Amino acid sequence: MRVLVTLCVLASLACSLSPSDREKISSVFNGPIDSLKSAYQVTVARSILELPLLESTCNYVAGNTQLALADLYFASHISKIQGCEVKIAGIEDFLNTEIAGEGASMNTLFKAVTSLSNFGMTVDSAVSEKIAAKVKEEDTVTAHSLAYLATAVLPGEVPKDLVDSIEDIAHRADTIGNAMSFEGGLMETSLFLKGASVLSQKAGKAALTDQMTQKFANYIVSNKDKAGKSNLFYTLVGLDALSSGSLVPTHLIVLDNSAVISESQRTLKVSLVNPLGVTVKDSTAKIISAKGSGGQAIFTAGPMSGGDGTFEVAASELTRGVFTAELGFELPSGYLAPDNSVVKVKCVLPVELKDATFKLIDVDDNRILLNNDLSGGAVQGKADLSTRLIFDFSLADGAEEVTLHQVFVRFTNTKTKQNVFFIAQADLKKKYTIDLNFRSAAAKSFGSVGGQYSVDLIVGDATLPQAMVIDVATLNLEIPDSKEPAADLSKQAKPEITHLFRQPEKRPPQAISAVFTGLVLLPALVLLIMWAKLGANISNIQISLSSIGFHGGLLAIIAIYVNFFLGVNMFTTVKCLAGVAVVTFLCGQRLLSSIAAAKKAK
Amino acid sequence: MEKAVIVSLLLAVASCRTLVILENVLTKESHSSFLSDLSTKDSDIVYKYATDSSLTIKKYGESLYNNIIILAPSVAAFGNGVTANDFLTFLDDGGNIVISASSDVGEPIKEIAAEVGVEIDEEGTSVIDHMNYDVSDDGDHDLIVADSFTSASVIVGESPKPVLFQGVGMAADLDNPLVIDILRASSTAYSHAANQDILEYPLAIGSNLLLVAGMQARNNARIVIFGSHLMLSDKFYNADVKAQSAVGGVQAAGNRDFTSNVIDWALRRNGDLRFSNVKHNKVGEAPSDAAYRITDEVEYSIVIEEMRNGNWEAFQGSDVQLEFVRIDPFIRAYLKPNSEGVFKVGFKVPDVYGVYQFKVDYDRIGFTHLYSTTQVSVRPFHHTEYERFIPSAYPYYASAFSMLGGLFVFSFVFLYHRDAVPESKKTE
């Protein structure tokens, strides 16, 4: 039997369950058991993960199993794995009747056959013909998978055409990138792999090509992050099938610690595991070579320490960079070493700022305004449009100068928090320079926003243990006509507006108008007093129709005027006045002439 | 009758349909949680593969769908000759689009993004952050932990948790005011190919770098572009995050909640506003069509509702403003909502007459634009409505009435006076 070891390391594609994955999945299969199906899933999953089985399962099975095919199927599996007894009379007869039934589907046949086998009861060998006929009739991937599973537990020879059909069925799977799956998804693919695995194990013949197995494995593993008990259950079933050693089992290598070595962690750890994450026993590993892109080595060629699937080796020399380490394995007999066992190893080392000079120059008269080597921390400076900033530095790990991916100088306006970035370019001697002429940069990069800026140097790279943000300077940038960036107010509440009402004109206090009211009434009073003094009288008064009419009319006219003042409009006033005025006029005429006549008579 | 039922059924079916365009068969598996969340939001989802030859988004001049979700970042050309332009027309017709991009982003996706004011960086680049990469990063520092969310909680929900991101960076077109930066990178991030030296200024650095961009067009159609296809995957949904530079332990990634909220917004299940029942009246009187008089006390009320998780609910915004406008606003005041979403405010009509409008113009990030105007006229005082009996004028009143009274008394004295002195008579 050929056995394959493949290698997939550090790629975005995971190829086996990591310890944390196993932990995560284990926690899902801790219970609760609320149906026979969940009892079955928990028990099978725990046996695949080699976890202790739950004791309560047996009681649940004993109390909840009915004489029904679905119940018996689940119970039989649990009973086989956990050794529970299912005490129901007539199971054998019931299952054999199910098999004998005319319209028995592949599903029924599969469940009945596996249940009988799990309970240790005899299965009629004639069933295999029935299965073969049914498979031809239904001809789905699932039907084939079930047929494989059922046939594998039957006694006797495995039909050759059934084994041969495995590869044909595998060709029905869709290939996307480096993964392969059936249209029915995880459940269908897992069942197929399980069926193919047990059947080929029985037949003693690998049925799938290495490539196919690898692609199926990629697909199954990609499901390990799915939520849901059912998804995880079928992921485990699929991985179990891939790990059982009969399908051209795929043994995989994963690296601990993301294959990063540093001063504090100088060893590279490698695990040789199967898809379920179980290490391969009795294996040894050695380093064939470990070279960086420049040809430098970090591991000395030779055997790695450890065994039973976990190995480690300490770096001989730490050099910053990404290395490809070629590994060689000696595996127990039957295992095939991978063709290409190359892993990516990253060595991280810190760098430090060296030879820094932070210069501010006045371009008009070439006067150096500031020259500091930053040994005393951040500097303070002032700049305007005629200033040029030259910031030279180099980055070194140990004695050697290096170039890194991210070397940016960040200006942060302390007021608006606006960032302005400049990219530092290294020259051939790996010396970085930022040369900034504020006359041109002011408008272009700073948007003509002056004020105080803090200047940081950001140094980052995948090969640094920790990115650095170095506070370089605080710069007061004076830009004439500096404009604050206008905040976008269009999507905000606008300031409230209250209308300013016209103020009423200022009036004198009431006391003054009262005084003046008194003053204007004074003449009338004076008149009365004077009259009294002079002895004015009305002794000549005559009571006649005309005098009553005249004075009454006069009074009425005054009353109409007062009424006009208080509210009646002019039309009403004129109408009333017309009548009263005629009467008053006639009476007045009569009165005056009578007075005149009386005077004449005297 | 039957026809009517069929028509109404058709209308109901057409009322909300979502097309999900998948990259390939695996997308359905790798993004199963995203798709199952989506199916709880919309019952009528159509799945198509990007290269499907039956892919159609418009038939007989009508959009077949209300929303399109494109989970096909690296598609080079859509099936059935569907181009980026078709999606833009769909947007113009009021449809909503959600797009996931990735580092191997295809040309059609970039084209759609560019048209809505979002520039997606070159193929092969990714967002790199050497400070805030996740502890499970595999070496390139491009699996980053992002937490610079937009402040608009209607899009991202209240206090979203940090999310895991791995994908391509975007930059907003500065001339496009409609772009919303839903998720920004931290100030130490940049967008570049990890294995190439940086020789030119990258597309964007720091907080100018968008990880998730959105846009609400002027017709209220929405589009959201996720820079990371993996961000929506089951893997990231169930992952734990911890920024390498952060202190403390790992915490569950906020991807699922964040994505769900953003999708709710994008499919217009959140952040839609509508108004009804605009009323205005003089205080203490029933609404009428008559003009208001200057300095009247008036009351204005409007009912505003908000779409929240697919249901219309009373809106509770505290920053809705009413303007009383005659060319320029004369009054701008905050409307106060009650629990039923009735927004009310009272004010005094300005002492300037003319034709005014009550205007509610509510335009906030994440909400659809709410705009209501109601025209009213404001007249000056009638002549009878001025003040009577001004105290300062009492001297005038007094002088006038004393004059009238004087005349009346004088008429008696003048007519009936008899001299008491006989000598004067003799002299005469």
Coordinates of C-alpha atoms in Angstrom, one line a residue, chain A residues 92-575:
Chain A
E92 CA -32.9 -9.2 13.8
D93 CA -36.3 -10.2 12.3
F94 CA -37.3 -6.6 12.0
L95 CA -34.2 -5.6 10.1
N96 CA -34.2 -8.7 7.8
T97 CA -37.9 -7.9 7.0
E98 CA -36.8 -4.3 6.1
I99 CA -34.1 -5.7 3.8
A100 CA -36.5 -8.2 2.2
G101 CA -39.0 -5.5 1.5
E102 CA -39.8 -5.0 -2.1
G103 CA -39.4 -1.2 -2.3
A104 CA -36.4 -1.0 0.0
S105 CA -34.3 2.0 -1.0
M106 CA -30.5 2.1 -0.9
N107 CA -30.8 4.1 2.3
T108 CA -33.0 1.4 3.9
L109 CA -30.7 -1.4 2.8
F110 CA -27.6 0.5 4.1
K111 CA -29.1 1.2 7.5
A112 CA -30.5 -2.3 8.0
V113 CA -27.2 -4.0 6.9
T114 CA -24.9 -1.8 9.0
S115 CA -27.2 -2.1 12.0
L116 CA -27.2 -5.9 11.7
S117 CA -23.5 -5.9 11.4
N118 CA -23.0 -3.5 14.3
F119 CA -25.2 -5.7 16.5
G120 CA -23.1 -8.7 15.5
M121 CA -26.0 -10.4 13.8
T122 CA -25.7 -12.4 10.6
V123 CA -26.5 -10.7 7.3
D124 CA -27.7 -12.7 4.4
S125 CA -25.0 -12.6 1.7
A126 CA -27.7 -12.4 -1.0
V127 CA -28.1 -8.8 0.0
S128 CA -25.1 -7.8 -2.0
E129 CA -26.9 -8.6 -5.2
K130 CA -29.8 -6.5 -4.1
I131 CA -27.4 -3.7 -3.3
A132 CA -25.7 -3.9 -6.6
A133 CA -29.1 -3.7 -8.4
K134 CA -30.3 -0.8 -6.3
V135 CA -27.1 1.2 -6.9
K136 CA -27.6 0.8 -10.6
E137 CA -31.1 1.9 -10.3
E138 CA -30.6 5.0 -8.1
D139 CA -27.1 5.9 -9.4
T140 CA -26.5 8.9 -7.2
V141 CA -23.3 9.7 -5.4
T142 CA -24.9 9.1 -2.1
A143 CA -26.4 5.8 -3.2
H144 CA -22.9 4.7 -4.3
S145 CA -21.4 5.9 -1.0
L146 CA -24.0 3.9 1.0
A147 CA -23.4 0.9 -1.1
Y148 CA -19.7 1.0 -0.4
L149 CA -20.4 1.3 3.3
A150 CA -22.9 -1.5 3.3
T151 CA -20.8 -3.8 1.1
A152 CA -17.8 -3.3 3.3
V153 CA -19.5 -4.9 6.3
L154 CA -20.8 -7.9 4.3
P155 CA -18.9 -11.1 4.5
G156 CA -17.3 -12.4 1.4
E157 CA -15.5 -11.0 -1.6
V158 CA -16.0 -7.4 -2.6
P159 CA -17.5 -7.1 -6.0
K160 CA -14.8 -5.8 -8.4
D161 CA -17.1 -3.5 -10.4
L162 CA -18.1 -1.7 -7.2
V163 CA -14.5 -1.0 -6.3
D164 CA -13.9 0.2 -9.8
S165 CA -16.8 2.5 -9.7
I166 CA -15.2 4.5 -6.9
E167 CA -12.9 6.4 -9.3
D168 CA -15.7 6.9 -11.8
I169 CA -17.9 8.4 -9.1
A170 CA -14.9 10.6 -7.9
H171 CA -14.8 12.1 -11.4
R172 CA -18.3 13.4 -10.9
A173 CA -16.9 15.8 -8.3
D174 CA -16.4 19.5 -9.2
T175 CA -12.8 20.8 -9.0
I176 CA -12.4 24.4 -7.9
G177 CA -8.9 25.6 -7.6
N178 CA -7.2 23.0 -5.4
A179 CA -10.3 21.6 -3.8
M180 CA -12.7 19.0 -5.0
S181 CA -16.3 18.3 -3.8
F182 CA -19.6 16.9 -4.9
E183 CA -22.5 19.1 -5.7
G184 CA -24.3 17.9 -2.6
G185 CA -21.7 19.5 -0.4
L186 CA -19.9 18.4 2.7
M187 CA -22.2 15.6 3.7
E188 CA -22.2 13.9 0.3
T189 CA -18.4 14.3 -0.1
S190 CA -17.7 13.0 3.4
L191 CA -19.9 10.0 3.0
F192 CA -18.3 9.2 -0.3
L193 CA -14.8 9.4 1.2
K194 CA -15.8 7.3 4.2
G195 CA -17.4 4.7 1.8
A196 CA -14.5 4.7 -0.5
S197 CA -12.1 4.4 2.4
V198 CA -13.7 1.4 4.1
L199 CA -14.3 -0.4 0.8
S200 CA -10.8 0.0 -0.5
Q201 CA -9.5 -1.1 2.8
K202 CA -11.5 -4.3 2.5
A203 CA -10.5 -4.7 -1.1
G204 CA -6.9 -4.0 -0.2
K205 CA -6.5 -1.6 -3.1
A206 CA -6.2 2.1 -3.2
A207 CA -9.0 3.5 -5.2
L208 CA -8.3 7.1 -5.6
T209 CA -5.3 8.9 -7.1
D210 CA -3.0 10.9 -4.8
Q211 CA -4.1 14.1 -6.4
M212 CA -7.8 13.4 -5.9
T213 CA -7.3 12.5 -2.3
Q214 CA -5.3 15.7 -1.7
K215 CA -8.1 17.8 -3.4
F216 CA -10.8 16.1 -1.4
A217 CA -8.8 16.7 1.8
N218 CA -8.4 20.4 1.0
Y219 CA -12.1 20.6 0.6
I220 CA -13.0 18.8 3.8
V221 CA -10.5 20.7 5.9
S222 CA -11.8 24.0 4.6
N223 CA -15.0 23.2 6.4
K224 CA -13.5 23.1 9.8
D225 CA -14.4 26.6 10.7
K226 CA -18.1 26.1 9.9
A227 CA -20.6 26.5 12.6
G228 CA -23.1 23.8 13.4
K229 CA -22.8 20.4 14.9
S230 CA -23.8 18.6 11.7
N231 CA -21.2 20.4 9.6
L232 CA -18.4 19.6 12.1
F233 CA -19.6 16.0 12.3
Y234 CA -19.3 15.4 8.6
T235 CA -15.9 17.3 8.6
L236 CA -14.7 14.8 11.2
V237 CA -16.1 11.8 9.3
G238 CA -14.4 13.0 6.1
L239 CA -11.0 13.6 7.9
D240 CA -11.3 10.3 9.6
A241 CA -11.7 8.6 6.2
L242 CA -8.7 10.5 4.9
S243 CA -6.6 9.6 8.0
S244 CA -7.5 5.9 8.1
G245 CA -4.7 4.9 5.8
S246 CA -6.6 3.1 3.2
L247 CA -7.4 5.8 0.7
V248 CA -3.7 6.6 0.0
P249 CA -3.8 8.4 3.3
T250 CA -2.5 11.9 3.3
H251 CA -0.1 12.7 6.0
L252 CA 0.6 16.3 6.4
I253 CA 3.2 18.5 7.9
V254 CA 2.3 21.6 9.9
L255 CA 4.6 24.0 11.6
D256 CA 4.2 25.3 15.0
N257 CA 4.6 29.0 15.8
S258 CA 3.9 30.0 12.3
A259 CA 7.5 29.1 11.5
V260 CA 8.8 32.3 12.9
I261 CA 12.1 32.2 14.6
S262 CA 13.6 35.0 16.6
E263 CA 16.1 35.7 19.3
S264 CA 13.8 34.5 22.0
Q265 CA 12.5 31.5 19.9
R266 CA 15.4 30.1 18.0
T267 CA 13.9 26.7 17.3
L268 CA 11.8 25.6 14.4
K269 CA 9.2 23.1 15.4
V270 CA 7.7 20.8 12.8
S271 CA 4.9 18.3 13.3
L272 CA 4.1 15.4 11.0
V273 CA 0.5 14.8 11.3
N274 CA -2.4 13.1 9.6
P275 CA -5.5 15.2 8.6
L276 CA -7.0 14.7 12.0
G277 CA -4.0 16.3 13.6
V278 CA -2.5 13.1 15.1
T279 CA 1.2 12.8 14.8
V280 CA 2.9 10.1 12.8
K281 CA 4.8 7.6 15.0
D282 CA 8.2 6.2 14.4
S283 CA 9.4 8.9 12.0
T284 CA 12.5 11.0 11.9
A285 CA 13.2 14.2 10.1
K286 CA 16.3 16.1 9.0
I287 CA 17.2 19.4 7.5
I288 CA 18.5 19.1 3.9
S289 CA 19.1 22.7 3.4
A290 CA 17.7 26.1 4.6
K291 CA 18.6 29.0 2.5
G292 CA 17.4 32.6 2.1
S293 CA 17.0 34.4 -1.2
G294 CA 20.6 35.6 -0.9
G295 CA 21.9 32.1 -0.3
Q296 CA 22.6 32.5 3.4
A297 CA 21.8 29.6 5.7
I298 CA 20.1 29.6 9.1
F299 CA 20.0 25.9 9.9
T300 CA 22.8 23.5 9.6
A301 CA 21.9 20.5 7.5
G302 CA 21.4 17.4 9.6
P303 CA 18.9 15.5 11.7
M304 CA 16.3 17.3 13.7
S305 CA 15.8 16.3 17.4
G306 CA 12.6 14.7 18.6
G307 CA 10.6 11.9 17.2
D308 CA 7.1 10.4 16.8
G309 CA 6.0 13.2 14.5
T310 CA 7.3 16.2 16.4
F311 CA 10.7 17.6 15.6
E312 CA 12.7 20.7 16.3
V313 CA 15.9 22.2 15.4
A314 CA 17.7 25.3 16.7
A315 CA 18.9 27.9 14.3
S316 CA 22.6 28.0 13.9
E317 CA 22.7 31.7 13.0
L318 CA 20.0 34.3 13.0
T319 CA 19.7 36.3 9.8
R320 CA 16.7 38.5 9.1
G321 CA 14.6 37.3 6.2
V322 CA 12.4 34.6 4.8
F323 CA 14.0 31.3 4.2
T324 CA 13.0 28.1 2.4
A325 CA 14.0 25.1 4.4
E326 CA 14.0 21.8 2.6
L327 CA 13.2 18.9 5.0
G328 CA 13.7 15.2 4.6
F329 CA 11.8 12.6 6.4
E330 CA 12.3 9.0 7.3
L331 CA 8.9 7.4 7.7
P332 CA 7.7 4.0 8.9
S333 CA 7.5 1.5 6.1
G334 CA 4.6 2.0 3.8
Y335 CA 4.8 5.8 4.0
L336 CA 5.9 7.7 1.0
A337 CA 7.9 10.8 1.7
P338 CA 6.7 14.0 0.0
D339 CA 8.3 15.1 -3.2
N340 CA 8.7 18.6 -2.2
S341 CA 9.1 19.1 1.5
V342 CA 10.0 22.8 1.5
V343 CA 8.7 25.0 4.3
K344 CA 8.9 28.8 4.6
V345 CA 10.7 29.9 7.7
K346 CA 10.7 33.5 8.8
C347 CA 13.5 34.9 10.9
V348 CA 12.7 38.1 12.7
L349 CA 15.3 40.4 14.2
P350 CA 14.9 43.9 15.5
V351 CA 16.5 46.9 13.8
E352 CA 17.6 50.2 15.2
L353 CA 17.8 53.7 13.9
K354 CA 21.4 54.7 13.1
D355 CA 23.2 57.8 11.7
A356 CA 20.2 60.0 11.9
T357 CA 20.5 63.6 11.1
F358 CA 17.5 65.9 11.1
K359 CA 18.3 69.1 9.4
L360 CA 16.3 72.3 8.7
I361 CA 17.9 74.6 6.2
D362 CA 16.8 78.1 5.1
V363 CA 16.9 77.9 1.3
D364 CA 17.2 81.6 0.8
D365 CA 20.5 82.0 2.5
N366 CA 21.6 78.4 3.0
R367 CA 21.6 78.9 6.8
I368 CA 21.3 75.8 8.8
L369 CA 18.4 76.3 11.3
L370 CA 18.6 73.0 13.0
N371 CA 20.9 70.0 12.9
N372 CA 20.3 67.2 15.3
D373 CA 21.3 63.6 15.4
L374 CA 18.2 62.6 17.5
S375 CA 20.3 61.0 20.2
G376 CA 18.4 63.1 22.7
G377 CA 15.0 62.1 21.5
A378 CA 12.5 64.2 19.6
V379 CA 13.5 67.7 18.6
Q380 CA 11.6 71.0 18.4
G381 CA 11.8 73.0 15.2
K382 CA 10.2 75.8 13.2
A383 CA 9.7 75.8 9.5
D384 CA 8.2 78.1 6.9
L385 CA 7.9 78.2 3.2
S386 CA 11.6 78.9 2.7
T387 CA 12.7 75.9 4.9
R388 CA 13.9 72.7 3.6
L389 CA 13.9 69.6 5.7
I390 CA 16.5 66.9 5.2
F391 CA 16.2 63.8 7.3
D392 CA 18.9 61.2 6.8
F393 CA 19.0 57.9 8.6
S394 CA 19.8 54.3 8.2
L395 CA 18.3 51.2 9.8
A396 CA 20.6 48.5 11.0
D397 CA 20.2 45.1 12.5
G398 CA 23.5 44.6 14.3
A399 CA 26.2 46.0 12.2
E400 CA 24.6 45.6 8.9
E401 CA 22.4 48.2 7.2
V402 CA 19.1 47.0 5.8
T403 CA 16.2 48.1 3.8
L404 CA 12.7 47.5 4.9
H405 CA 9.3 47.4 3.4
Q406 CA 7.6 50.2 5.3
V407 CA 9.7 53.3 6.0
F408 CA 7.3 56.2 6.2
V409 CA 7.6 59.6 7.7
R410 CA 4.3 60.7 9.2
F411 CA 3.3 64.3 9.9
T412 CA 0.4 64.6 12.2
N413 CA -1.3 67.9 12.7
T414 CA -1.7 68.1 16.5
K415 CA -4.9 70.1 16.1
T416 CA -6.8 68.5 13.2
K417 CA -5.1 65.0 13.6
Q418 CA -4.7 65.0 9.9
N419 CA -1.9 62.7 8.7
V420 CA 0.5 63.5 5.9
F421 CA 2.8 60.7 4.8
F422 CA 6.2 60.7 3.0
I423 CA 7.9 57.6 1.7
A424 CA 11.6 57.4 2.6
Q425 CA 13.6 55.9 -0.3
A426 CA 16.9 54.1 0.3
D427 CA 19.9 54.7 -1.9
L428 CA 22.3 52.1 -3.0
K429 CA 24.2 52.3 0.3
K430 CA 20.9 51.6 2.1
K431 CA 20.8 55.1 3.4
Y432 CA 17.3 56.6 3.8
T433 CA 16.6 60.2 3.0
I434 CA 13.6 62.4 3.2
D435 CA 14.1 65.7 1.4
L436 CA 11.2 68.1 1.8
N437 CA 11.0 71.6 0.4
F438 CA 8.1 73.2 2.2
R439 CA 7.5 75.8 -0.5
S440 CA 6.3 73.1 -2.9
A441 CA 5.1 70.6 -0.3
A442 CA 3.0 73.2 1.6
A443 CA 0.2 73.3 -0.9
K444 CA 0.6 69.9 -2.4
S445 CA 1.0 67.6 0.6
F446 CA -0.1 69.7 3.5
G447 CA -3.1 71.3 1.8
S448 CA -1.9 74.7 3.0
V449 CA -2.7 73.8 6.6
G450 CA -0.1 75.2 8.9
G451 CA 0.3 74.7 12.6
Q452 CA 2.0 72.3 14.8
Y453 CA 2.9 68.9 13.4
S454 CA 4.5 65.9 15.2
V455 CA 6.8 64.0 12.9
D456 CA 7.1 60.2 13.4
L457 CA 9.1 57.7 11.6
I458 CA 7.2 54.4 11.0
V459 CA 9.3 51.4 10.4
G460 CA 7.5 48.2 9.6
D461 CA 8.4 44.9 8.0
A462 CA 7.2 41.3 8.1
T463 CA 10.7 40.4 9.3
L464 CA 10.6 42.7 12.3
P465 CA 9.4 41.3 15.6
Q466 CA 7.7 44.6 16.3
A467 CA 7.0 47.5 14.1
M468 CA 8.5 50.8 15.3
V469 CA 6.9 54.3 15.5
I470 CA 9.7 56.7 16.4
D471 CA 8.9 60.2 17.5
V472 CA 11.3 62.3 15.6
A473 CA 10.3 65.9 16.0
T474 CA 7.7 68.5 16.7
L475 CA 7.6 71.0 13.9
N476 CA 5.8 74.3 13.9
L477 CA 5.0 74.9 10.3
E478 CA 4.2 78.5 9.4
I479 CA 2.3 78.8 6.2
P480 CA 1.0 82.2 5.2
D481 CA -2.8 82.2 4.6
S482 CA -2.9 78.9 6.4
K483 CA -6.5 77.7 6.0
E484 CA -8.2 75.4 8.4
P485 CA -9.7 72.5 6.4
A486 CA -13.3 73.3 6.2
A487 CA -15.3 70.6 8.0
D488 CA -18.1 69.1 6.0
L489 CA -21.2 70.3 7.7
S490 CA -23.6 69.2 5.0
K491 CA -24.6 66.1 6.8
Q492 CA -24.9 67.6 10.3
A493 CA -27.4 69.6 12.2
K494 CA -27.1 73.2 11.4
P495 CA -27.0 76.0 14.0
E496 CA -30.3 77.0 15.3
I497 CA -31.8 80.3 14.1
T498 CA -34.2 82.5 16.1
H499 CA -35.8 85.4 14.4
L500 CA -34.9 88.8 15.8
F501 CA -38.1 90.7 16.1
R502 CA -38.2 94.4 15.6
Q503 CA -38.0 96.0 19.0
P504 CA -41.0 98.3 19.8
E505 CA -40.0 102.0 19.9
K506 CA -39.0 103.3 23.3
R507 CA -41.8 105.1 25.1
P508 CA -41.6 107.6 27.9
P509 CA -42.6 106.3 31.3
Q510 CA -46.3 106.5 32.2
A511 CA -45.6 109.1 34.9
I512 CA -44.5 111.6 32.3
S513 CA -47.6 111.0 30.2
A514 CA -49.7 111.3 33.3
V515 CA -48.1 114.6 34.1
F516 CA -48.7 115.9 30.6
T517 CA -52.3 114.6 30.7
G518 CA -52.7 116.7 33.8
L519 CA -51.0 119.7 32.1
V520 CA -53.3 119.6 29.1
L521 CA -56.4 119.3 31.3
L522 CA -55.1 122.4 33.2
P523 CA -56.4 125.1 30.7
A524 CA -60.0 123.7 31.1
L525 CA -59.6 124.0 34.9
V526 CA -58.1 127.5 34.5
L527 CA -61.1 128.4 32.3
L528 CA -63.6 127.3 34.9
I529 CA -61.7 129.1 37.7
M530 CA -61.5 132.3 35.7
W531 CA -65.2 132.1 34.9
A532 CA -66.0 131.6 38.5
K533 CA -63.9 134.7 39.3
L534 CA -65.4 136.8 36.6
G535 CA -68.9 135.6 37.6
A536 CA -69.9 133.8 34.5
N537 CA -73.4 132.5 34.6
I538 CA -76.1 131.0 32.5
S539 CA -79.0 133.1 33.9
N540 CA -80.4 133.7 30.5
I541 CA -81.1 130.1 30.0
Q542 CA -84.3 129.4 28.2
I543 CA -85.9 126.0 28.1
S544 CA -87.3 125.6 24.7
L545 CA -87.4 122.9 22.1
S546 CA -84.7 124.6 20.1
S547 CA -82.3 125.0 23.0
I548 CA -82.8 121.3 24.1
G549 CA -82.4 120.3 20.4
F550 CA -79.3 122.4 19.9
H551 CA -77.5 121.3 23.1
G552 CA -78.7 117.8 22.9
G553 CA -77.5 117.7 19.3
L554 CA -74.1 119.1 20.3
L555 CA -73.8 116.5 23.0
A556 CA -74.8 113.7 20.5
I557 CA -72.2 114.9 18.1
I558 CA -69.6 114.8 20.8
A559 CA -70.8 111.3 21.8
I560 CA -70.5 110.2 18.1
Y561 CA -67.0 111.5 18.0
V562 CA -66.1 109.6 21.2
N563 CA -67.7 106.5 19.7
F564 CA -65.7 107.0 16.6
F565 CA -62.6 107.1 18.6
L566 CA -63.5 104.0 20.5
G567 CA -64.3 101.8 17.5
V568 CA -67.0 102.6 15.0
N569 CA -65.7 103.2 11.5
M570 CA -66.0 106.4 9.6
F571 CA -69.0 105.4 7.5
T572 CA -71.2 104.7 10.5
T573 CA -69.9 107.9 12.0
V574 CA -70.8 110.0 9.0
K575 CA -74.2 108.4 8.7

